[in-house]
mmCIF file of C-alpha atoms in Angstrom:
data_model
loop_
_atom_site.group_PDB
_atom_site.id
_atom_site.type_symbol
_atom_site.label_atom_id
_atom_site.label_comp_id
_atom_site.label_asym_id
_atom_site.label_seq_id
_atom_site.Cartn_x
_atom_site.Cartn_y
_atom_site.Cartn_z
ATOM 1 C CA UNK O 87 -65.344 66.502 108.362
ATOM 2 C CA UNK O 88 -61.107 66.675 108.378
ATOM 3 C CA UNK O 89 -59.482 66.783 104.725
ATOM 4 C CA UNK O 90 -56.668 65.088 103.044
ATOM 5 C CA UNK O 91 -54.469 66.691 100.247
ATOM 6 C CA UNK O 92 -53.309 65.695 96.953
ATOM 7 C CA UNK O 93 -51.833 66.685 94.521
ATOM 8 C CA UNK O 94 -53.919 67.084 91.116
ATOM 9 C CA UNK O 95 -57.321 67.683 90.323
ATOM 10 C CA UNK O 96 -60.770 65.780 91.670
ATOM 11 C CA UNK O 97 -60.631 62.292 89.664
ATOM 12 C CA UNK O 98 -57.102 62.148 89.634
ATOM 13 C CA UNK O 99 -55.738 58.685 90.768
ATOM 14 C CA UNK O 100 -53.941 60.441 94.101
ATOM 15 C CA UNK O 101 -57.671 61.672 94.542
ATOM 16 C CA UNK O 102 -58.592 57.927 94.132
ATOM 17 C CA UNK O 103 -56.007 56.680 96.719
ATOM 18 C CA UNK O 104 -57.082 59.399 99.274
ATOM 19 C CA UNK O 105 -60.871 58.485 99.089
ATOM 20 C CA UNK O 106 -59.676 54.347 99.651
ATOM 21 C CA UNK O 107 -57.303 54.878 102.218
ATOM 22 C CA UNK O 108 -59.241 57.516 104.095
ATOM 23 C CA UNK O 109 -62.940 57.077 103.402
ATOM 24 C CA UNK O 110 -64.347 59.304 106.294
ATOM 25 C CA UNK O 111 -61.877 62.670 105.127
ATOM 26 C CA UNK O 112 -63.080 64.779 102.045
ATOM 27 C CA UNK O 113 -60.280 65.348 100.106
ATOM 28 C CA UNK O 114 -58.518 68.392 98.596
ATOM 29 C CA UNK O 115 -57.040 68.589 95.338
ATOM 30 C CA UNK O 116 -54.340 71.027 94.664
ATOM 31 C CA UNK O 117 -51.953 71.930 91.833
ATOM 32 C CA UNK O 118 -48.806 71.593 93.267
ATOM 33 C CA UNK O 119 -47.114 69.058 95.987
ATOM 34 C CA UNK O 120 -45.880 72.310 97.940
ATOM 35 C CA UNK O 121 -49.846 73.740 97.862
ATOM 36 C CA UNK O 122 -50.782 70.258 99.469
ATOM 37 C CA UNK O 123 -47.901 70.351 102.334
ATOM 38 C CA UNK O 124 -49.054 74.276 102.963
ATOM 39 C CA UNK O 125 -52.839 72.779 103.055
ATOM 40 C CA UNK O 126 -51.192 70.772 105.979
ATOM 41 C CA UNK O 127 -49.086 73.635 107.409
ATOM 42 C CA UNK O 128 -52.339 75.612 107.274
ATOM 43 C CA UNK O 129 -55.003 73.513 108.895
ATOM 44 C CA UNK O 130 -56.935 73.829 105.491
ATOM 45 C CA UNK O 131 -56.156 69.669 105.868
ATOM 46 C CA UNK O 132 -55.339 67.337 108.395
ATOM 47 C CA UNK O 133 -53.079 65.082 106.150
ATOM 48 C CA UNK O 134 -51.761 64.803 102.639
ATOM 49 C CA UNK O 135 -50.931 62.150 100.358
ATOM 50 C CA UNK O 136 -47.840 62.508 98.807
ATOM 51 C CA UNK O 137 -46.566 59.807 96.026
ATOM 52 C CA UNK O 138 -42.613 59.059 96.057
ATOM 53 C CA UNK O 139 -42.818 56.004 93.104
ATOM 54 C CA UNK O 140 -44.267 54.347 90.752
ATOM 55 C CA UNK O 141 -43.773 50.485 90.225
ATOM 56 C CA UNK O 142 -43.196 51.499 86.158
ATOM 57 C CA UNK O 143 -42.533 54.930 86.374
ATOM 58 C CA UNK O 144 -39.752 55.143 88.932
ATOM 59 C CA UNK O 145 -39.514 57.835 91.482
ATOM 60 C CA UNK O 146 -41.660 60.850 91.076
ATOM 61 C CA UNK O 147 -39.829 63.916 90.778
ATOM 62 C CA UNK O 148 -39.472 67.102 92.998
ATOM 63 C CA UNK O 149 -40.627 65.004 95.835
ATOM 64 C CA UNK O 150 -36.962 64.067 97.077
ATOM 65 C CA UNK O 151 -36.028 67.629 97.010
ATOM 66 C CA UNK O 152 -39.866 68.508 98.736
ATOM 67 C CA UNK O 153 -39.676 66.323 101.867
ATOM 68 C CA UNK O 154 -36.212 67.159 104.015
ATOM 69 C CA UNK O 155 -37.898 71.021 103.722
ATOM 70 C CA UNK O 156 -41.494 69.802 104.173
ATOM 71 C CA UNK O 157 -41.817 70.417 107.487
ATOM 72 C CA UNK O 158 -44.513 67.432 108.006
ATOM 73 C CA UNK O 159 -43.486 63.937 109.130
ATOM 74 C CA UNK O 160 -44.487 60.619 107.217
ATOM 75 C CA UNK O 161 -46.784 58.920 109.467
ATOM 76 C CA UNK O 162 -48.118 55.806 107.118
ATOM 77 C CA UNK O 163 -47.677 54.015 103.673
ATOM 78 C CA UNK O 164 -50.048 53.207 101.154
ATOM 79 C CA UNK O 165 -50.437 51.624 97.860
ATOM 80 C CA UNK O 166 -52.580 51.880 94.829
ATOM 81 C CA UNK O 167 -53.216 49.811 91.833
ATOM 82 C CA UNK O 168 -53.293 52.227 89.630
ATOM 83 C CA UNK O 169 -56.381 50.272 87.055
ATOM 84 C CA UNK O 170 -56.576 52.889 83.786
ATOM 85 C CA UNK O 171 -60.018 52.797 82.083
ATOM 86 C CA UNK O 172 -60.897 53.680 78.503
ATOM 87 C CA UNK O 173 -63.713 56.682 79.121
ATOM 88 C CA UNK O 174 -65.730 58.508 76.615
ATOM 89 C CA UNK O 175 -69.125 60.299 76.097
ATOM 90 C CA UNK O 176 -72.617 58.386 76.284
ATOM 91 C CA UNK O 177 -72.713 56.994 72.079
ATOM 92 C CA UNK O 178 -69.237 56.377 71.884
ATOM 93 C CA UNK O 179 -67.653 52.592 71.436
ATOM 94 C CA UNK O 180 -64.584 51.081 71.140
ATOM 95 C CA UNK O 181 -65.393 51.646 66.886
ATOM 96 C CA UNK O 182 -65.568 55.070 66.639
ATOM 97 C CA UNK O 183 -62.534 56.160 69.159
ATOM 98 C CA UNK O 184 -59.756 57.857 67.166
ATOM 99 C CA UNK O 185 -57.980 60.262 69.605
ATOM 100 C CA UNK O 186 -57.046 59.186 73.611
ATOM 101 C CA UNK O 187 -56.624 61.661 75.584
ATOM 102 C CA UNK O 188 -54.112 61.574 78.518
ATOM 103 C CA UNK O 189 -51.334 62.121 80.538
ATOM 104 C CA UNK O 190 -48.134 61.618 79.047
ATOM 105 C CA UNK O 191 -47.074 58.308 81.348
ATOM 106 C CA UNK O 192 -50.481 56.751 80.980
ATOM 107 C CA UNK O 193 -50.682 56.836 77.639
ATOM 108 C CA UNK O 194 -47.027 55.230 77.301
ATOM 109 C CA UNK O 195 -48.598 52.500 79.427
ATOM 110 C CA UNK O 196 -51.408 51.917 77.150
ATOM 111 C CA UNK O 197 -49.463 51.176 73.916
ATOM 112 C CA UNK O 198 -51.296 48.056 73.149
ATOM 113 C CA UNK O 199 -54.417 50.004 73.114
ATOM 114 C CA UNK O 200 -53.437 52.554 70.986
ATOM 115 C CA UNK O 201 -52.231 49.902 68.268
ATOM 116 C CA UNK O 202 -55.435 47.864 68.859
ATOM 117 C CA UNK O 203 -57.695 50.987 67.995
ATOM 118 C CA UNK O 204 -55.482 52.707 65.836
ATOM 119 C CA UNK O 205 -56.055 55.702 67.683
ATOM 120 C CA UNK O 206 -53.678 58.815 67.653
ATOM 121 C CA UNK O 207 -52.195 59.530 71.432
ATOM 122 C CA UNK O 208 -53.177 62.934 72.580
ATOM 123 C CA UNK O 209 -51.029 64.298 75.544
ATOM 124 C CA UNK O 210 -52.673 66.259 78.281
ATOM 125 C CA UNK O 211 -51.528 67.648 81.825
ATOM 126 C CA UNK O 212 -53.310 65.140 83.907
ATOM 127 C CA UNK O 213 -55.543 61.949 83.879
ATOM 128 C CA UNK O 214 -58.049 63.673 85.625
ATOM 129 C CA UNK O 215 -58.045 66.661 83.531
ATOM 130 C CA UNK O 216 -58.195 64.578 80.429
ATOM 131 C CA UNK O 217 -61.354 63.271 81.594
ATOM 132 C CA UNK O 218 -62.716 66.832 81.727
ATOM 133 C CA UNK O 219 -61.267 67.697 78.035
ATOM 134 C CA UNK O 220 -63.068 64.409 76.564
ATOM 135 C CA UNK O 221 -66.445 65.281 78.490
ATOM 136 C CA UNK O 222 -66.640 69.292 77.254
ATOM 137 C CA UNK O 223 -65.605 67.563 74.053
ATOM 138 C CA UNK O 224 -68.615 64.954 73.615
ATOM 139 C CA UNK O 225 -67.289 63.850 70.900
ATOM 140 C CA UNK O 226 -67.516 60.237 70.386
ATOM 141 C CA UNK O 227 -64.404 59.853 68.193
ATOM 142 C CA UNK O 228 -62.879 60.999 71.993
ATOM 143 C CA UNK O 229 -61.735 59.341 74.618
ATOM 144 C CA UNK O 230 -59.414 59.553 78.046
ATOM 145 C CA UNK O 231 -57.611 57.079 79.838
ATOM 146 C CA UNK O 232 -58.263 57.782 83.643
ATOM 147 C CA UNK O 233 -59.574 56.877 86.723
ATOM 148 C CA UNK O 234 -63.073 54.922 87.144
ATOM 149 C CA UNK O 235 -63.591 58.034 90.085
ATOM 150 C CA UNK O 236 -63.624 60.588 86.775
ATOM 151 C CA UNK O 237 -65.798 58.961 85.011
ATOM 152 C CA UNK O 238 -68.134 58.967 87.450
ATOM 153 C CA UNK O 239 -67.769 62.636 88.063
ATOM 154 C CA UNK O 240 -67.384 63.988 84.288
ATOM 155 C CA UNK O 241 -70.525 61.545 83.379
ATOM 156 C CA UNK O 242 -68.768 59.587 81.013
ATOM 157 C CA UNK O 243 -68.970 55.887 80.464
ATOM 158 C CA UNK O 244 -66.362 53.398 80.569
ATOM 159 C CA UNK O 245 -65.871 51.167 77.502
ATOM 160 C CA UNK O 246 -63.142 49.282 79.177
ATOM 161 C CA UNK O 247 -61.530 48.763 82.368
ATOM 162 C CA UNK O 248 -57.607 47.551 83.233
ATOM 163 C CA UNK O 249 -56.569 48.972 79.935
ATOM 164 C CA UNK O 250 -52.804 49.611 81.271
ATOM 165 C CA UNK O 251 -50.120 46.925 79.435
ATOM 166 C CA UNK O 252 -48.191 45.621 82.917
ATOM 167 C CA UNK O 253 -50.744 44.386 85.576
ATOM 168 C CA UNK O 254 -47.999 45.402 88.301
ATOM 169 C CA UNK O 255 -48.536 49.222 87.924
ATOM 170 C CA UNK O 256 -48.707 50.029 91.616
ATOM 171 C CA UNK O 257 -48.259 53.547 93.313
ATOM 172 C CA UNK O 258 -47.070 54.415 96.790
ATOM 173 C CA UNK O 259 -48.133 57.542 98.920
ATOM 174 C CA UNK O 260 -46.234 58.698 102.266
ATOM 175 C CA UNK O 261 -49.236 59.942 104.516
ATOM 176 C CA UNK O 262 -47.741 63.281 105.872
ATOM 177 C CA UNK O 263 -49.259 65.152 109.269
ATOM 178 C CA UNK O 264 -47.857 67.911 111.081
ATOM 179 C CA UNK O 265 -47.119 65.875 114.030
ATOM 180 C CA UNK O 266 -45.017 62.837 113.710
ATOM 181 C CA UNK O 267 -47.038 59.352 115.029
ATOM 182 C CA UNK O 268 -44.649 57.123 115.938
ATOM 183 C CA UNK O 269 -45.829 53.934 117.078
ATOM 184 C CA UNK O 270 -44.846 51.913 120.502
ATOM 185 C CA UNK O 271 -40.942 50.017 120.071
ATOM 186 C CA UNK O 272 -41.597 46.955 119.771
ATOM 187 C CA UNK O 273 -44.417 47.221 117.259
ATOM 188 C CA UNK O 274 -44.525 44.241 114.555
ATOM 189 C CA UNK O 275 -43.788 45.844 111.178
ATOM 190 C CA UNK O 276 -42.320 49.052 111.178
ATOM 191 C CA UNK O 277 -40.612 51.077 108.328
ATOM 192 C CA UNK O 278 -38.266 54.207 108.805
ATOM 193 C CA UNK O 279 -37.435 56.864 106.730
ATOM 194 C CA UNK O 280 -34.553 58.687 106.908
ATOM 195 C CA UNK O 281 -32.453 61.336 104.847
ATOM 196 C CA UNK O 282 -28.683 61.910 105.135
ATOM 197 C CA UNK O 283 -26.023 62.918 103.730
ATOM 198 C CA UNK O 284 -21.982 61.737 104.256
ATOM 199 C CA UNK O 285 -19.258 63.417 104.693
ATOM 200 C CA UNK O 286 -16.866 63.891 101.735
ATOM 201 C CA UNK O 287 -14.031 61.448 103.039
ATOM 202 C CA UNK O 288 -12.901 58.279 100.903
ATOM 203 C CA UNK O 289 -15.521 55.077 102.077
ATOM 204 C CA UNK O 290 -18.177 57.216 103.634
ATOM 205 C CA UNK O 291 -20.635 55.567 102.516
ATOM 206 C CA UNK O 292 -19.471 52.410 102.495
ATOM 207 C CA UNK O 293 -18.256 52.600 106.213
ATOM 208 C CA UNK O 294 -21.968 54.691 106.828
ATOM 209 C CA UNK O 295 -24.007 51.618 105.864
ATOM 210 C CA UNK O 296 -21.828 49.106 107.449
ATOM 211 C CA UNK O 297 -23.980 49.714 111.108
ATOM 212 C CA UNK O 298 -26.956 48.048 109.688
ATOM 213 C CA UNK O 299 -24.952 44.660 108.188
ATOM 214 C CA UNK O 300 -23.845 44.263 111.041
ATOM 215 C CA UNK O 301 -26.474 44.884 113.359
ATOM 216 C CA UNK O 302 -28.668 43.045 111.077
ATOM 217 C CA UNK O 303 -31.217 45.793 110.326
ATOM 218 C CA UNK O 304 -32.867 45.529 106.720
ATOM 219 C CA UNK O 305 -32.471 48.364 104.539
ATOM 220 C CA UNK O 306 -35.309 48.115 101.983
ATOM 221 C CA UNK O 307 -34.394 51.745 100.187
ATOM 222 C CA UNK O 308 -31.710 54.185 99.412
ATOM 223 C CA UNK O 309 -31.420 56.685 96.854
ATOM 224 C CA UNK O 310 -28.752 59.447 96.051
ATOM 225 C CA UNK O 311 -29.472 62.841 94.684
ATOM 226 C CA UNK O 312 -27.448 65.968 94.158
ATOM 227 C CA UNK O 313 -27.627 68.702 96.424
ATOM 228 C CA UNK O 314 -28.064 72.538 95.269
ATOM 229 C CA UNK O 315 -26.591 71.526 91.724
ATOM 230 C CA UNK O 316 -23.156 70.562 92.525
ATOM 231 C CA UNK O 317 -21.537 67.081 91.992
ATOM 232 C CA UNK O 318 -19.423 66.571 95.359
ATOM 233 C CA UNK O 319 -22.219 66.842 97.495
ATOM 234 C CA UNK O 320 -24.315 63.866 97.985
ATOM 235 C CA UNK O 321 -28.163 63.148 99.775
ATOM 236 C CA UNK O 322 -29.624 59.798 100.673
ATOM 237 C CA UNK O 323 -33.229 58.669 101.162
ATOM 238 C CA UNK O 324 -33.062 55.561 103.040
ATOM 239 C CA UNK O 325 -35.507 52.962 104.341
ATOM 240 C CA UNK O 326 -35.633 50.750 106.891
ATOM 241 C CA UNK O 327 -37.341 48.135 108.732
ATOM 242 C CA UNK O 328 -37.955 48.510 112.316
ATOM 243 C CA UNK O 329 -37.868 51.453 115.290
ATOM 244 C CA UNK O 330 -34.843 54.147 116.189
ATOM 245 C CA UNK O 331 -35.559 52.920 119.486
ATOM 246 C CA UNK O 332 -34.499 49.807 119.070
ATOM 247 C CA UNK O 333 -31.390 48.479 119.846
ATOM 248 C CA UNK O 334 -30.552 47.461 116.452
ATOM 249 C CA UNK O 335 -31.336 50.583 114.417
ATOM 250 C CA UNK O 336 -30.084 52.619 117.206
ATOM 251 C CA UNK O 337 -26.938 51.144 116.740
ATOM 252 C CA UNK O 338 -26.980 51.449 113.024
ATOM 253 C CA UNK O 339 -28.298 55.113 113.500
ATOM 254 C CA UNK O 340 -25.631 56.241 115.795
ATOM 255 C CA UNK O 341 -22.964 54.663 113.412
ATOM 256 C CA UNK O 342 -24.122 56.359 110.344
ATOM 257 C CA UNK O 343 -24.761 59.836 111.833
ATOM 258 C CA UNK O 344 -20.874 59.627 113.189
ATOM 259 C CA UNK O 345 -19.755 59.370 108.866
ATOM 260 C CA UNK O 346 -22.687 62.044 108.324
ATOM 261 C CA UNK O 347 -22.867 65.320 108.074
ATOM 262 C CA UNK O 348 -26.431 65.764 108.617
ATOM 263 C CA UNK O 349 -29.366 62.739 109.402
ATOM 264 C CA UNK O 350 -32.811 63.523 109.725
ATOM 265 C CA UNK O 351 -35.462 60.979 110.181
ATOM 266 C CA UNK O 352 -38.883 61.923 108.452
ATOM 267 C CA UNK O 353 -40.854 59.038 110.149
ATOM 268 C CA UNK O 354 -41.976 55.670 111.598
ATOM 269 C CA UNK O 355 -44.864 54.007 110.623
ATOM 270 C CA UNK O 356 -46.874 50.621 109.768
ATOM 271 C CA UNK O 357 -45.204 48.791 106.981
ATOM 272 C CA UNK O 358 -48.675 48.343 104.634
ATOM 273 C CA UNK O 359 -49.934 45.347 103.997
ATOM 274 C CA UNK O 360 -49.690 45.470 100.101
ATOM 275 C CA UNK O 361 -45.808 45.384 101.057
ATOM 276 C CA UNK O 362 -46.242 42.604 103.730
ATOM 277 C CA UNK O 363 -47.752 40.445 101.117
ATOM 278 C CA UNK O 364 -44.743 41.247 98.217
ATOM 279 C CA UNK O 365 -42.347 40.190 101.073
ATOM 280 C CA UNK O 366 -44.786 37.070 101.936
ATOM 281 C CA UNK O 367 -43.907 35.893 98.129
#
């Protein structure tokens, strides 16, 4: 049986995501997103899940600076609704909690929780790993806010599900193989990703971006970040809809590499349904 990588531990939501998306694969946790691509690199895994945003959390950091040196190509979206749950040891209820347990961003999305119990916000490294804490713990003045997936594997019950504050918490993953999998022009739905970076002439980027206005291409993404610490120089993640192949974005393409000093596209793939529906509304 092939495995996917994540980052994080068993339990964790990326864990969670993997297991949805890719029932058939055993997944791998690791502790870092570089030990995941390696995973990839080293045939340890076929795949890995990588998350680039959050809908409340924003992008996820390192992972901008990760991909143009990754190595692996993006060869699918997907999303998760990320659903926190209230876990604790068999005895415990929603009476005797006084400490949750958590990661730092989960447990600033469960603020109405923590006022409705009146229970003190402990921060730990992970979602998963708090899960593990409350478990060795058994104590039933404990409890973690995690995935349903670690309860089940740290034996702990759930005393409520959906506890998160915004119903819209939503998480995307790039699906990263060795090999790019491009599929056919032509195909319905497509998204590109692409990095780049302009060169340092007045209107770069204004004249860069111009190619897809006017060849009518969508850009659903772009994002600046500095490069090696200095403030003049300037890198793009960009998104797209539609194939390099086609007229359109090849057009757009070949108009933004000529104000670039460097382009590099990181993949094609499927646009996911989750966003097909968002667009749909």
């Amino acid at each position: 049986m092939t495995s996917i990588a994540f980052q994080g531990q068993l339990g964790a939501y990326s864990d969670l995501a993997c297991r949805k998306a890719f029932p058939a694969m055993t997944t791998l946790p690791c502790e870092s997103f570089e030990e995941a691509i390696a995973a990839v690199h080293e045939g340890r895994a076929a795949l890995a899940m990588l998350p680039p945003e959050n809908s409340l959390a924003g992008r996820v950091p390192d992972m901008h600076a990760l991909l143009p040196k990754s190595g692996l190509s993006i060869i699918a979206e997907k999303f998760l609704r990320v659903e926190h749950c209230l876990l604790a040891p068999p005895g415990a209820s929603l009476a005797t909690i006084k400490r949750i347990h958590s990661h730092p961003v989960a447990l600033g999305q469960v603020r109405n929780l923590l006022r409705e119990l009146g229970a003190t916000a402990v921060v730990e490294y992970d979602t998963a790993g708090s899960a593990e804490i409350v478990a060795k713990l058994n104590d039933i003045g404990d409890a973690a806010v995690a995935s349903s997936l670690a309860a089940e594997l740290h034996g702990l019950q759930i005393l409520r599900h959906n506890v998160e504050d915004a119903a819209h918490n939503t998480t995307r993953f790039y699906v990263m193989a060795k090999n790019p999998v491009a599929p056919a022009p032509g195909t319905s739905h497509l998204m590109t990703t692409f990095l780049f970076r302009v060169r340092n002439v007045p209107a770069a980027l204004y004249k860069a971006l111009g190619g897809f206005a006017t060849n009518g291409v969508n850009m659903t993404k772009l994002e600046s970040y500095m490069v090696n610490g200095t403030f003049t120089a300037t890198q793009f993640l960009a998104e797209v809809e539609g194939h390099p192949e086609e007229r359109p974005l090849r057009l757009a393409l070949e108009e933004l590499e000529f104000f670039s000093n460097e382009l590099k596209i990181l993949g094609t793939y499927p646009a996911d349904p989750f966003r097909l529906a968002q667009r749909d509304h």
